[in-house]
CSV table of C-alpha atoms in Angstrom, one decimal:
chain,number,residue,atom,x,y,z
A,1,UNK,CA,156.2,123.9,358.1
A,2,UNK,CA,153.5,126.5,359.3
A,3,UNK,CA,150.0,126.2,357.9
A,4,UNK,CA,150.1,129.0,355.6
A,5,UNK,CA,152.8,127.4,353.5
A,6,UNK,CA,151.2,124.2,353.9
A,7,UNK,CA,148.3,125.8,352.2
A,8,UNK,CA,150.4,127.3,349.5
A,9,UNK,CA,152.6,124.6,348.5
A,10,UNK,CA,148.7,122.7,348.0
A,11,UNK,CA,147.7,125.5,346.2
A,12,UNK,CA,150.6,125.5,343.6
A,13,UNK,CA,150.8,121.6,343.5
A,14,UNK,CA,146.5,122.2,342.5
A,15,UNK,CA,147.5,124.7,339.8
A,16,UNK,CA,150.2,122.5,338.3
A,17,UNK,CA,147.7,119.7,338.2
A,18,UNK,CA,145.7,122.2,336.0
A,19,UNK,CA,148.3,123.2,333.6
A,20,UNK,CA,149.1,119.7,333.1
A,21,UNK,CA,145.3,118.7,332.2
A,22,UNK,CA,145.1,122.4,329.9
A,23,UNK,CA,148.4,120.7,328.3
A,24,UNK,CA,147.2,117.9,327.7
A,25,UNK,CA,143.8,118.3,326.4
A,26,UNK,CA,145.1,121.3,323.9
A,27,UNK,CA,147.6,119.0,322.8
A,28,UNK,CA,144.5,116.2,322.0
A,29,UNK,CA,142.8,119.2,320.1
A,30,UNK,CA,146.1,119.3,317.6
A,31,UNK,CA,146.8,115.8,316.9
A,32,UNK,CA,142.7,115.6,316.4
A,33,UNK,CA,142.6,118.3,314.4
A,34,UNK,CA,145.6,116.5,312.0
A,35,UNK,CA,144.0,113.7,312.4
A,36,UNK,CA,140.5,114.4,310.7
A,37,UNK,CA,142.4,116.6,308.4
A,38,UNK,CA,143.4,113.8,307.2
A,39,UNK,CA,140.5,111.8,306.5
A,40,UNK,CA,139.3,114.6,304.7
A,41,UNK,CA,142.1,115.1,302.2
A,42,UNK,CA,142.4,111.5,301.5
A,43,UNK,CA,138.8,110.8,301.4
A,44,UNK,CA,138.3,113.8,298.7
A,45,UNK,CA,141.8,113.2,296.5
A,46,UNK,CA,141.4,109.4,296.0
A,47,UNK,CA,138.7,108.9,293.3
A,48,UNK,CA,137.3,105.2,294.8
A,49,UNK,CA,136.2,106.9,298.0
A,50,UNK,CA,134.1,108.8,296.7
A,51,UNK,CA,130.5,107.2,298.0
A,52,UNK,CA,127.8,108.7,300.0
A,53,UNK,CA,129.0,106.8,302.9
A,54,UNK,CA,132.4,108.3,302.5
A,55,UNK,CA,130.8,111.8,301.8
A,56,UNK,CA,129.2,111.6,305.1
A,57,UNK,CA,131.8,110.4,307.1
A,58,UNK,CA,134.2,113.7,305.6
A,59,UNK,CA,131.3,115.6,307.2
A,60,UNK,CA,131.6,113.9,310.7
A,61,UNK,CA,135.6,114.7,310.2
A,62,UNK,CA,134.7,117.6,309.9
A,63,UNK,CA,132.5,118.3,312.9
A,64,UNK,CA,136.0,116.5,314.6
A,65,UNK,CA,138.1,118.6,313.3
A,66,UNK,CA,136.6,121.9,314.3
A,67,UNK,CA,135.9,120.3,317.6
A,68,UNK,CA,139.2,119.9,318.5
A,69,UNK,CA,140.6,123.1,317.1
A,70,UNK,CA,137.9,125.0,319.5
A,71,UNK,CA,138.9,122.4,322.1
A,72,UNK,CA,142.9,123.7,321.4
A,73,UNK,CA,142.2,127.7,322.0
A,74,UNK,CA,139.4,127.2,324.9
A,75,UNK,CA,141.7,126.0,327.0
A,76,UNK,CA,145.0,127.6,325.6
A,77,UNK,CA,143.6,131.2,325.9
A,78,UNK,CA,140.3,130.9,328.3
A,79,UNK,CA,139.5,127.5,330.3
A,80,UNK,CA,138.5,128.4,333.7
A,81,UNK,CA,140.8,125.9,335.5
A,82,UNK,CA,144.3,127.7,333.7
A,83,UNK,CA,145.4,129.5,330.9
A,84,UNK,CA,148.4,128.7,329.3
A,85,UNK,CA,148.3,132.0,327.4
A,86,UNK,CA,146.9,135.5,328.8
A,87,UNK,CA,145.7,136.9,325.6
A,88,UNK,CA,142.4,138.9,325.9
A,89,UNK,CA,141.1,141.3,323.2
A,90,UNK,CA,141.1,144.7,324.3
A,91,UNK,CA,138.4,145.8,321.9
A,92,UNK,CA,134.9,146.0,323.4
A,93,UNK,CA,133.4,143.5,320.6
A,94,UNK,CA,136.1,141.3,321.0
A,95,UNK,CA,136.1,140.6,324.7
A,96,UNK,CA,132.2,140.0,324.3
A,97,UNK,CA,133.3,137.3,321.3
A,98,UNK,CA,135.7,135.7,323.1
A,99,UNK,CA,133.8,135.7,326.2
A,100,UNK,CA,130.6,134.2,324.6
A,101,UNK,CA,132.2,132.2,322.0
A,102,UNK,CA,135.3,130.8,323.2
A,103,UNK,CA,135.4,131.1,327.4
A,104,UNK,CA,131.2,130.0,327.5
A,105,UNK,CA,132.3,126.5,325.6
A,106,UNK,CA,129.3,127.4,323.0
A,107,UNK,CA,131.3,126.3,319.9
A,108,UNK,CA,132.3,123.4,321.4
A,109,UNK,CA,129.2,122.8,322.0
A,110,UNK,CA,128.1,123.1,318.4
A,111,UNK,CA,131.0,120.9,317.3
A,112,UNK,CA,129.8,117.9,319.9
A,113,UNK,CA,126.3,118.1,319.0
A,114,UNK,CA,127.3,117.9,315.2
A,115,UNK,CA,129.5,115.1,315.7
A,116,UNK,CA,127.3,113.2,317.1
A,117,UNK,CA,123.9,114.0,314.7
A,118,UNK,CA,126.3,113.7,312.0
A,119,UNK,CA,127.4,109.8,313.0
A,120,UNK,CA,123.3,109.2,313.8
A,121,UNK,CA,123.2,110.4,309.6
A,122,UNK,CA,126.4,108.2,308.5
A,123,UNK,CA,123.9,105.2,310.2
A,124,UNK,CA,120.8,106.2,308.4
A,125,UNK,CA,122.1,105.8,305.1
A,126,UNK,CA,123.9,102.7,306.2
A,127,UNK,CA,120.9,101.3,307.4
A,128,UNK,CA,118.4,102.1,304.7
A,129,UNK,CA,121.0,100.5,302.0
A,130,UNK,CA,121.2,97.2,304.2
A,131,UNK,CA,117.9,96.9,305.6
A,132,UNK,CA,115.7,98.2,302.9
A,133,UNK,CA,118.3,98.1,299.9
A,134,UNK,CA,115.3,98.3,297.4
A,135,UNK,CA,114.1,101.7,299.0
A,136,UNK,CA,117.7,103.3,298.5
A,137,UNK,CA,117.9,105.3,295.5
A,138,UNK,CA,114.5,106.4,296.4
A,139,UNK,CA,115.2,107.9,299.8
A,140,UNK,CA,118.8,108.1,300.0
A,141,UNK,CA,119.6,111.4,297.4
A,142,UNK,CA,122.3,113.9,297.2
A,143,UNK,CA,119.5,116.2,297.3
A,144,UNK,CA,117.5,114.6,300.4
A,145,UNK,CA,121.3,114.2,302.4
A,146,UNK,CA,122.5,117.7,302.0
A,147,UNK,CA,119.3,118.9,303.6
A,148,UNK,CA,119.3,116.4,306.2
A,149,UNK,CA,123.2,117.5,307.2
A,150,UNK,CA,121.8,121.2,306.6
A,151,UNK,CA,119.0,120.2,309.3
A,152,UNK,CA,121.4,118.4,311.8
A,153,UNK,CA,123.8,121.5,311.9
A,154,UNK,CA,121.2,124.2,312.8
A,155,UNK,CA,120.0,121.9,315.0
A,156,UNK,CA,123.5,121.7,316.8
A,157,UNK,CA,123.7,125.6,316.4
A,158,UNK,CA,120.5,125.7,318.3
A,159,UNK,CA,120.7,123.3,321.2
A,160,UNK,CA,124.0,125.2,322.0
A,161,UNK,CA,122.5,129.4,321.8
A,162,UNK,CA,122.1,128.8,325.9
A,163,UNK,CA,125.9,129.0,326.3
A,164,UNK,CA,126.2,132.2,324.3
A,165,UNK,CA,124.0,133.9,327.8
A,166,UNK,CA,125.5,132.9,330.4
A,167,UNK,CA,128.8,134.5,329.7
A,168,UNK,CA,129.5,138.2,328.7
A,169,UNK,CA,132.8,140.7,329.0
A,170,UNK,CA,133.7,141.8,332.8
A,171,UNK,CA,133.0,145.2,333.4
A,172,UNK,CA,136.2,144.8,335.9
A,173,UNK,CA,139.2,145.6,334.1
A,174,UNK,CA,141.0,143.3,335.6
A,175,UNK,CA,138.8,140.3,334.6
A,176,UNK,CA,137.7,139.1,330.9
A,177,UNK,CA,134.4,137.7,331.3
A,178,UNK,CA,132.0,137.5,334.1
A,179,UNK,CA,130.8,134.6,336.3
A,180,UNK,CA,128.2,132.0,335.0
A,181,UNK,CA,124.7,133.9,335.5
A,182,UNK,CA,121.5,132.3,335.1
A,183,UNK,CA,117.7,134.0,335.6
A,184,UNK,CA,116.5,131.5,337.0
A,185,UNK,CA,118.1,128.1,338.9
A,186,UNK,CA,116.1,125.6,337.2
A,187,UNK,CA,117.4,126.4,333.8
A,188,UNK,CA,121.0,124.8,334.1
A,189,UNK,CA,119.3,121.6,335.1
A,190,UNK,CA,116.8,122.0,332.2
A,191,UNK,CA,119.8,122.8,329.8
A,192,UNK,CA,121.8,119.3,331.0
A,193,UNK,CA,118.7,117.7,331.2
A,194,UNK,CA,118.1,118.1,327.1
A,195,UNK,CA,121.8,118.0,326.3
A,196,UNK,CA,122.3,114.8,327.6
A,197,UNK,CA,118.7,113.2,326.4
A,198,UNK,CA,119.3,114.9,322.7
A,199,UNK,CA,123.2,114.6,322.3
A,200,UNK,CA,123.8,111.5,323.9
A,201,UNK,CA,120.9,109.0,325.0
A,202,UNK,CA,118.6,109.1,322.0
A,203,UNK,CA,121.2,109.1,319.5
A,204,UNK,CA,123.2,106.0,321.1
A,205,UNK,CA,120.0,104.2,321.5
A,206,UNK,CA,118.8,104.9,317.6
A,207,UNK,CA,122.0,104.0,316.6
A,208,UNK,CA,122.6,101.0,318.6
A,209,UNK,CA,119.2,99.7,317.4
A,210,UNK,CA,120.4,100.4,313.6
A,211,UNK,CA,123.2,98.1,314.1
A,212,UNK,CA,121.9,95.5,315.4
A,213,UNK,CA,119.5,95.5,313.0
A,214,UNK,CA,122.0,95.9,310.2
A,215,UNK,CA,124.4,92.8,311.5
A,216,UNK,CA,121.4,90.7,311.5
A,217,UNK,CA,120.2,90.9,308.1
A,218,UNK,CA,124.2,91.3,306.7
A,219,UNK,CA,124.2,88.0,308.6
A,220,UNK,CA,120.9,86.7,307.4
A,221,UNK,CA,122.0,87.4,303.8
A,222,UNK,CA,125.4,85.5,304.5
A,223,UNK,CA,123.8,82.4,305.5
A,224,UNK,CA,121.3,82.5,301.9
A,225,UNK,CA,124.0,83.2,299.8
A,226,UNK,CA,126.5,80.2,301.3
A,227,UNK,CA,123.3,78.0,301.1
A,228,UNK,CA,122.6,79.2,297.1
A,229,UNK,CA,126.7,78.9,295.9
A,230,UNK,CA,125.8,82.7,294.7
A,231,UNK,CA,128.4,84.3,292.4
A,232,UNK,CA,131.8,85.4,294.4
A,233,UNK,CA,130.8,89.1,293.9
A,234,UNK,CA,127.4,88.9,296.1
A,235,UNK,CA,129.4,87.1,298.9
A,236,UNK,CA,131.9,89.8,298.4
A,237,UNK,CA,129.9,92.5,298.8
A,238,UNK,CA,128.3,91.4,301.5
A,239,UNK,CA,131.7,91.3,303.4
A,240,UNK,CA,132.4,94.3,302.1
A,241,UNK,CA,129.1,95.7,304.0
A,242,UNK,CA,130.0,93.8,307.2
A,243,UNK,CA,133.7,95.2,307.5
A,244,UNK,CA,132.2,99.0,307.3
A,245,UNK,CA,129.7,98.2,309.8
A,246,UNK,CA,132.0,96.5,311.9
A,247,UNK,CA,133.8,99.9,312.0
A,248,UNK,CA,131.1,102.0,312.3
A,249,UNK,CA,129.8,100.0,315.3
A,250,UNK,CA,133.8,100.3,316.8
A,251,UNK,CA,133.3,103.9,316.5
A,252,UNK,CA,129.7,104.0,318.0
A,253,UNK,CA,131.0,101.7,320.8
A,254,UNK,CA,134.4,104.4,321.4
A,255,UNK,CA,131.8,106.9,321.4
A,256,UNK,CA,129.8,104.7,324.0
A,257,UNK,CA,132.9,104.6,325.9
A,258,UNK,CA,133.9,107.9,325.8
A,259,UNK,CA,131.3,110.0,326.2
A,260,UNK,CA,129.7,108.1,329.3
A,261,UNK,CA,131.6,109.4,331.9
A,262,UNK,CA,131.5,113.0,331.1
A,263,UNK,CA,127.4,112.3,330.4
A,264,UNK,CA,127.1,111.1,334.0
A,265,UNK,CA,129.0,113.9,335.6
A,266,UNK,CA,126.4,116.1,333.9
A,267,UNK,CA,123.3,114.9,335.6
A,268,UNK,CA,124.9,113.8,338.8
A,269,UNK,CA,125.8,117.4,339.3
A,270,UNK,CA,124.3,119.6,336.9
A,271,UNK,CA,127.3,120.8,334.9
A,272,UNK,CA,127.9,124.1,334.4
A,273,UNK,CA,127.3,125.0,337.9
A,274,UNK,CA,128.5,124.1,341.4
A,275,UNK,CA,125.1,123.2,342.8
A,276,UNK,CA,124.4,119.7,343.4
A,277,UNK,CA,122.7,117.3,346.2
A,278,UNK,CA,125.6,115.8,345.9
A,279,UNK,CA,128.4,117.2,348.4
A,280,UNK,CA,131.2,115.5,346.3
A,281,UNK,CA,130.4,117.6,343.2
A,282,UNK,CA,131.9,120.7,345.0
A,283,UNK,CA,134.9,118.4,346.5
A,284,UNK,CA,138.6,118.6,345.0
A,285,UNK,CA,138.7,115.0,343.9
A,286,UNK,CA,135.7,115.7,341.2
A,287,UNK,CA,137.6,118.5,340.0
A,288,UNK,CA,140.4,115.7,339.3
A,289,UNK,CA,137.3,113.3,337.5
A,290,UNK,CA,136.1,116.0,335.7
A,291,UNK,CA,139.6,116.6,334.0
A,292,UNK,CA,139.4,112.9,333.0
A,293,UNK,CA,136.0,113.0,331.5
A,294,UNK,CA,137.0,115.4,330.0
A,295,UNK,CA,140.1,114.2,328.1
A,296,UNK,CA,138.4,111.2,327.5
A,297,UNK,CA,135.2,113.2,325.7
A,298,UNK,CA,137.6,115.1,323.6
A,299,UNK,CA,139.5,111.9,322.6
A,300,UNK,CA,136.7,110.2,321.0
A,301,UNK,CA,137.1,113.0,318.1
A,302,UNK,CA,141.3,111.9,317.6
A,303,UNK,CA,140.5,108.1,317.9
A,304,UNK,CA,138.0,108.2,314.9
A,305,UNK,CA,140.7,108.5,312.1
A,306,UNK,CA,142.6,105.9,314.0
A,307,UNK,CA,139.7,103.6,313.7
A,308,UNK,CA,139.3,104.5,310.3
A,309,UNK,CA,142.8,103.2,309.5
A,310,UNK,CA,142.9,99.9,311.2
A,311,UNK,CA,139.3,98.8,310.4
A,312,UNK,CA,138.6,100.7,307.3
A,313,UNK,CA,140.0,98.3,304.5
A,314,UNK,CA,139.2,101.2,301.6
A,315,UNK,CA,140.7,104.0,304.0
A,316,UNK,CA,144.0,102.3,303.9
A,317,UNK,CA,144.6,101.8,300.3
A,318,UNK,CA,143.4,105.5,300.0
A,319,UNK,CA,145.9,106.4,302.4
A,320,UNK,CA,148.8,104.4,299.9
A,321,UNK,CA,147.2,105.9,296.8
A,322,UNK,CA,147.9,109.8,298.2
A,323,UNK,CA,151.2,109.0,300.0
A,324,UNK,CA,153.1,106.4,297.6
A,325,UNK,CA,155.9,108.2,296.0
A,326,UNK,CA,155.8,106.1,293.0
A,327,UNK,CA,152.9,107.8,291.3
A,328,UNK,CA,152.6,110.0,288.6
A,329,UNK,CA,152.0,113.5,289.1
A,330,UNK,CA,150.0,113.7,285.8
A,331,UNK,CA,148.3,110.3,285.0
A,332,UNK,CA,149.5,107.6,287.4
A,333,UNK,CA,146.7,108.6,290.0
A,334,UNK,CA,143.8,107.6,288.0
A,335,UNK,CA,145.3,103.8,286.9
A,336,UNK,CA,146.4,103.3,290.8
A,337,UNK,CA,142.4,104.4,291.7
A,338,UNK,CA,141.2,102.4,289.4
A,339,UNK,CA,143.5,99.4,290.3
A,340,UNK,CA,142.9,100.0,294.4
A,341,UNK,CA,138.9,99.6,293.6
A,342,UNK,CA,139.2,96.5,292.2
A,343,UNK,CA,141.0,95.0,294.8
């Protein structure tokens, strides 16, 4: 075999490789997007779930949930490593949408910030109702928590603007967008820099703090209520509190898991461009790691709901409330509610 198809045959085995991981990762943006979809219907419909806890967590589904359907048409329509379907607007304002919206990541970007902000909130109140229950009706309001999740989304909005400049339409007919272009080279590292400090580092420490703070005093309150024979509804409600925090620590810890990889690519080679110190940024095999990360960053949004159905004891008899057959259309739901809260 001469050189030249040597070098071609590596070249199409390469693209394959890319379809595949486009495939793959599109495919993780639908069944994430059904996913929180779900926890957002069931969470509204049933009556029992509705708690400011709950109301928070259909926010975080919902930062999911448009994550992974931006996720689904970045890289069906405009990743840079394949396109599984060549479908450019031909309008002037529509190439510069899709080329600063969709091919620059930017609302991806938005959705990941606001997934994790919105987590760091569902903590907050979970913290401030176990640690300092008597401070809780003060500080934890409808009021106070709307503006709080009003805050944490323009914040997301505004740690991702960057994005939308580094990517416009192609003059080149023959290309959509153009090239990543930056004024000056210090800014990508700045922009990685205070991604990674604001979107990942500081909220995983807060939040790890919070719970360990929150599973010592759940645990504290344990031990004084075995030693005082209190009434079975305190020790229930204790449990209660230890079986949500025992989730929400799963899904900080998936998040943990997740995320890390992807996080370290970033600073060890200053994601989005091909600049590094280190030679084996620019190599083929990162290429390959960067795929994984990035699978495994997008599957922390689909793995939520599944934690939600095997740790969350409430989640699952909202789940049988909306999907059991045997209810009545017209009065059986609010009987069932009331019996599933009781339980």
């Amino acid at each position: 075999m001469s050189m030249k198809n040597a070098t071609s045959l590596i070249s199409l085995e390469e693209a394959q490789t890319d379809v595949w991981v486009c495939q793959i990762i599109a495919a993780e943006g639908v069944f994430g997007f059904l996913g929180n979809l779900l926890v957002c219907f069931v969470i509204l419909r049933v009556r029992f779930l509705h708690t400011m806890t709950n109301y928070l967590l259909v926010n975080l589904a919902v930062a999911d949930m448009l994550l992974c359907l931006c996720t689904f048409f970045h890289y069906l329509f405009a990743s840079s490593r394949c396109t599984l379907i060549n479908m450019v607007p031909s309008s002037s304002l529509g190439r510069e949408l899709y080329c600063r919206l969709v091919a620059s990541q930017s609302l991806i970007w938005v959705f990941f910030n606001a997934s994790a902000y919105n987590l760091c909130v569902v903590t907050l109140e979970r913290y401030i109702a176990i640690v300092h229950p008597l401070k809780y009706a003060r500080k934890v309001t409808a009021t106070r928590m709307k503006t709080l999740v009003t805050l944490l989304w323009m914040l997301s909005v505004l740690l991702a603007l960057p994005f939308l400049f580094t990517i416009k339409a192609s003059d080149d007919l023959d290309k959509a967008c153009s090239d990543i272009e930056y004024l000056n080279q210090a800014f990508p590292i700045l922009l990685s820099v205070v991604l990674v400090s604001f979107t990942y580092i500081m909220p995983v420490i807060m939040m790890s703090w919070a719970y360990y703070k929150m599973q010592v005093t759940l645990k504290r309150q344990a031990q004084a209520l075995n030693l005082q024979r209190a009434r079975a509804a305190a020790v229930d409600l204790v449990i209660a509190r230890q079986r949500v925090i025992s989730m929400l620590t799963i899904v900080l810890g998936a998040l943990i898991i997740l995320w890390t990889p992807d996080n370290v690519s970033v600073i060890l080679c200053l994601y989005p461009t091909s600049d590094s110190i280190l030679n084996f940024c620019g190599s083929e095999s990162f290429k390959y790691i960067s795929g994984i990360t990035s699978f495994l960053i997008y599957l922390n949004s689909v793995v939520n709901p599944i934690i939600y159905e095997l740790k969350y004891k409430k989640f699952r008899k909202g789940l049988r409330v909306v999907f059991c057959t045997c209810l009545d259309e017209h009065g059986g739901s609010n009987s069932v509610d009331a019996e599933m809260a009781r339980r």
